[in-house]
Amino acid sequence: MLKKEFENEVLKILIPVRCFSCGTLIGDKFEVFSKRVEEGEKPDKVLDDLQVKRWCCRRMIISHIDLIDEFLPFT
Ligand SMILES: [Zn+2]
């Protein structure tokens, strides 16, 4: 039970909280982004909806790869 909760927390914090270049908060937007893209929406429209307008911030979300499942067996 405890381990499960801890894993969920790791999943949430894996994307950097702020954009490396401009410092805009983006950590809260990745979950919504990936959920909506999985449901079939176009990534560029989702980013526009989430008010992620700058290139630097968009690349943070688009280029993020969730590797937590690859790492978990080694913790
Ligand atoms: Zn940025």
Coordinates of N, CA and C and ligand atoms in Angstrom, one line a residue:
M1 N 0.8 -1.2 0.0 CA 0.0 0.0 0.0 C 0.9 1.3 0.0
L2 N 1.8 1.3 1.0 CA 2.7 2.5 1.0 C 3.5 2.6 -0.2
K3 N 4.0 1.5 -0.7 CA 4.9 1.5 -1.9 C 4.1 2.0 -3.1
K4 N 2.9 1.6 -3.2 CA 2.0 2.1 -4.3 C 1.9 3.6 -4.3
E5 N 1.6 4.1 -3.1 CA 1.4 5.6 -3.0 C 2.7 6.3 -3.3
F6 N 3.8 5.7 -2.9 CA 5.1 6.4 -3.2 C 5.3 6.4 -4.8
E7 N 5.0 5.3 -5.4 CA 5.2 5.2 -6.8 C 4.4 6.2 -7.6
N8 N 3.1 6.4 -7.1 CA 2.3 7.4 -7.7 C 2.9 8.8 -7.6
E9 N 3.5 9.1 -6.5 CA 4.1 10.4 -6.2 C 5.3 10.6 -7.2
V10 N 6.1 9.5 -7.4 CA 7.2 9.7 -8.3 C 6.8 10.0 -9.7
L11 N 5.7 9.3 -10.1 CA 5.1 9.5 -11.4 C 4.8 11.0 -11.6
K12 N 4.3 11.6 -10.6 CA 3.8 13.0 -10.7 C 5.0 14.0 -10.8
I13 N 6.1 13.7 -10.2 CA 7.2 14.7 -10.1 C 8.2 14.4 -11.2
L14 N 8.1 13.4 -12.0 CA 9.2 13.1 -12.9 C 9.4 14.2 -14.0
I15 N 8.4 14.9 -14.4 CA 8.6 16.0 -15.4 C 9.1 17.2 -14.6
P16 N 10.1 17.9 -15.1 CA 10.6 19.1 -14.4 C 9.4 20.0 -14.1
V17 N 9.5 20.6 -12.9 CA 8.4 21.5 -12.5 C 8.3 22.8 -13.3
R18 N 9.5 23.3 -13.6 CA 9.5 24.5 -14.4 C 10.3 24.3 -15.7
C19 N 10.0 25.2 -16.7 CA 10.7 25.2 -18.0 C 12.2 25.5 -17.7
F20 N 13.1 24.8 -18.3 CA 14.5 25.0 -18.1 C 14.9 26.4 -18.6
S21 N 14.3 26.9 -19.6 CA 14.8 28.1 -20.2 C 14.1 29.4 -19.6
C22 N 12.8 29.4 -19.5 CA 12.1 30.6 -19.0 C 11.6 30.5 -17.6
G23 N 11.5 29.3 -17.0 CA 11.1 29.2 -15.7 C 9.6 29.1 -15.5
T24 N 8.8 29.1 -16.6 CA 7.4 29.0 -16.4 C 7.0 27.6 -15.9
L25 N 5.9 27.6 -15.0 CA 5.5 26.4 -14.4 C 4.8 25.5 -15.5
I26 N 5.4 24.3 -15.6 CA 4.8 23.3 -16.6 C 4.6 22.0 -16.0
G27 N 5.0 21.8 -14.8 CA 4.9 20.4 -14.1 C 3.5 20.0 -13.9
D28 N 2.6 21.0 -13.8 CA 1.2 20.6 -13.6 C 0.4 20.3 -14.8
K29 N 1.1 20.6 -16.0 CA 0.3 20.4 -17.2 C 0.6 19.1 -18.0
F30 N 1.6 18.4 -17.6 CA 2.0 17.2 -18.3 C 0.9 16.1 -18.2
E31 N 0.4 15.9 -17.0 CA -0.6 14.9 -16.8 C -1.8 15.1 -17.7
V32 N -2.3 16.3 -17.7 CA -3.5 16.7 -18.5 C -3.1 16.5 -20.0
F33 N -1.9 16.9 -20.4 CA -1.5 16.8 -21.8 C -1.5 15.4 -22.2
S34 N -0.8 14.5 -21.5 CA -0.7 13.1 -21.9 C -2.0 12.4 -21.9
K35 N -2.9 12.7 -21.0 CA -4.2 12.1 -21.0 C -5.0 12.5 -22.2
R36 N -5.0 13.8 -22.5 CA -5.8 14.2 -23.7 C -5.2 13.7 -25.0
V37 N -3.9 13.6 -25.1 CA -3.3 13.1 -26.3 C -3.6 11.6 -26.5
E38 N -3.6 10.9 -25.4 CA -4.0 9.5 -25.4 C -5.4 9.3 -25.9
E39 N -6.2 10.2 -25.6 CA -7.6 10.2 -26.0 C -7.8 10.6 -27.4
G40 N -6.8 11.0 -28.1 CA -6.8 11.2 -29.5 C -6.8 12.7 -30.0
E41 N -6.6 13.6 -29.0 CA -6.6 15.0 -29.4 C -5.2 15.3 -30.0
K42 N -5.1 16.4 -30.8 CA -3.8 16.7 -31.4 C -3.0 17.5 -30.4
P43 N -1.7 17.1 -30.3 CA -0.8 17.7 -29.2 C -0.7 19.2 -29.3
D44 N -0.7 19.8 -30.5 CA -0.5 21.2 -30.6 C -1.7 22.0 -30.1
K45 N -2.9 21.4 -30.3 CA -4.1 22.0 -29.8 C -4.2 21.9 -28.3
V46 N -3.8 20.8 -27.8 CA -3.9 20.6 -26.3 C -2.9 21.7 -25.7
L47 N -1.7 21.8 -26.3 CA -0.8 22.8 -25.7 C -1.4 24.2 -25.8
D48 N -2.0 24.6 -26.9 CA -2.7 25.9 -27.0 C -3.7 26.1 -25.9
D49 N -4.5 25.0 -25.7 CA -5.6 25.0 -24.7 C -5.0 25.3 -23.3
L50 N -3.8 24.6 -23.1 CA -3.2 24.7 -21.7 C -2.4 26.0 -21.6
Q51 N -2.5 26.9 -22.6 CA -1.8 28.2 -22.5 C -0.2 28.0 -22.5
V52 N 0.2 26.9 -23.1 CA 1.7 26.8 -23.2 C 2.0 27.3 -24.6
K53 N 2.5 28.6 -24.6 CA 2.7 29.2 -25.9 C 4.2 29.3 -26.4
R54 N 5.1 29.4 -25.5 CA 6.5 29.5 -25.9 C 7.1 28.2 -26.4
W55 N 8.0 28.3 -27.3 CA 8.7 27.2 -27.8 C 9.4 26.4 -26.7
C56 N 10.1 27.1 -25.9 CA 10.9 26.4 -24.9 C 10.0 25.6 -23.9
C57 N 8.8 26.1 -23.6 CA 7.9 25.3 -22.7 C 7.3 24.2 -23.4
R58 N 6.9 24.4 -24.7 CA 6.3 23.3 -25.5 C 7.2 22.1 -25.6
R59 N 8.5 22.4 -25.9 CA 9.5 21.3 -26.0 C 9.7 20.5 -24.7
M60 N 9.5 21.2 -23.6 CA 9.6 20.5 -22.3 C 8.6 19.4 -22.2
I61 N 7.4 19.7 -22.6 CA 6.3 18.8 -22.5 C 6.3 17.7 -23.6
I62 N 6.5 18.2 -24.9 CA 6.5 17.3 -26.0 C 7.6 16.3 -25.9
S63 N 8.8 16.7 -25.5 CA 10.0 15.8 -25.6 C 10.1 15.0 -24.3
H64 N 9.2 15.2 -23.3 CA 9.3 14.4 -22.1 C 8.9 13.0 -22.3
I65 N 9.8 12.0 -21.9 CA 9.4 10.6 -22.0 C 9.4 10.0 -20.6
D66 N 8.3 9.4 -20.3 CA 8.1 8.8 -19.0 C 8.9 7.5 -18.8
L67 N 10.0 7.6 -18.2 CA 10.9 6.4 -18.1 C 10.8 5.7 -16.7
I68 N 9.8 6.2 -15.9 CA 9.7 5.6 -14.6 C 9.5 4.1 -14.6
D69 N 8.8 3.6 -15.5 CA 8.5 2.1 -15.5 C 9.8 1.4 -15.9
E70 N 10.7 2.0 -16.6 CA 12.0 1.4 -16.9 C 12.9 1.3 -15.7
F71 N 12.8 2.4 -14.8 CA 13.7 2.5 -13.7 C 13.2 1.7 -12.5
L72 N 11.9 1.6 -12.3 CA 11.3 1.0 -11.1 C 11.9 -0.3 -10.7
P73 N 12.2 -1.3 -11.6 CA 12.8 -2.6 -11.2 C 14.1 -2.4 -10.5
F74 N 14.8 -1.3 -10.7 CA 16.2 -1.1 -10.1 C 16.2 -0.3 -8.8
T75 N 15.0 0.1 -8.3 CA 15.0 0.9 -7.1 C 15.1 0.0 -5.8
Ligands
ZN1 ZN 9.7 28.1 -21.3

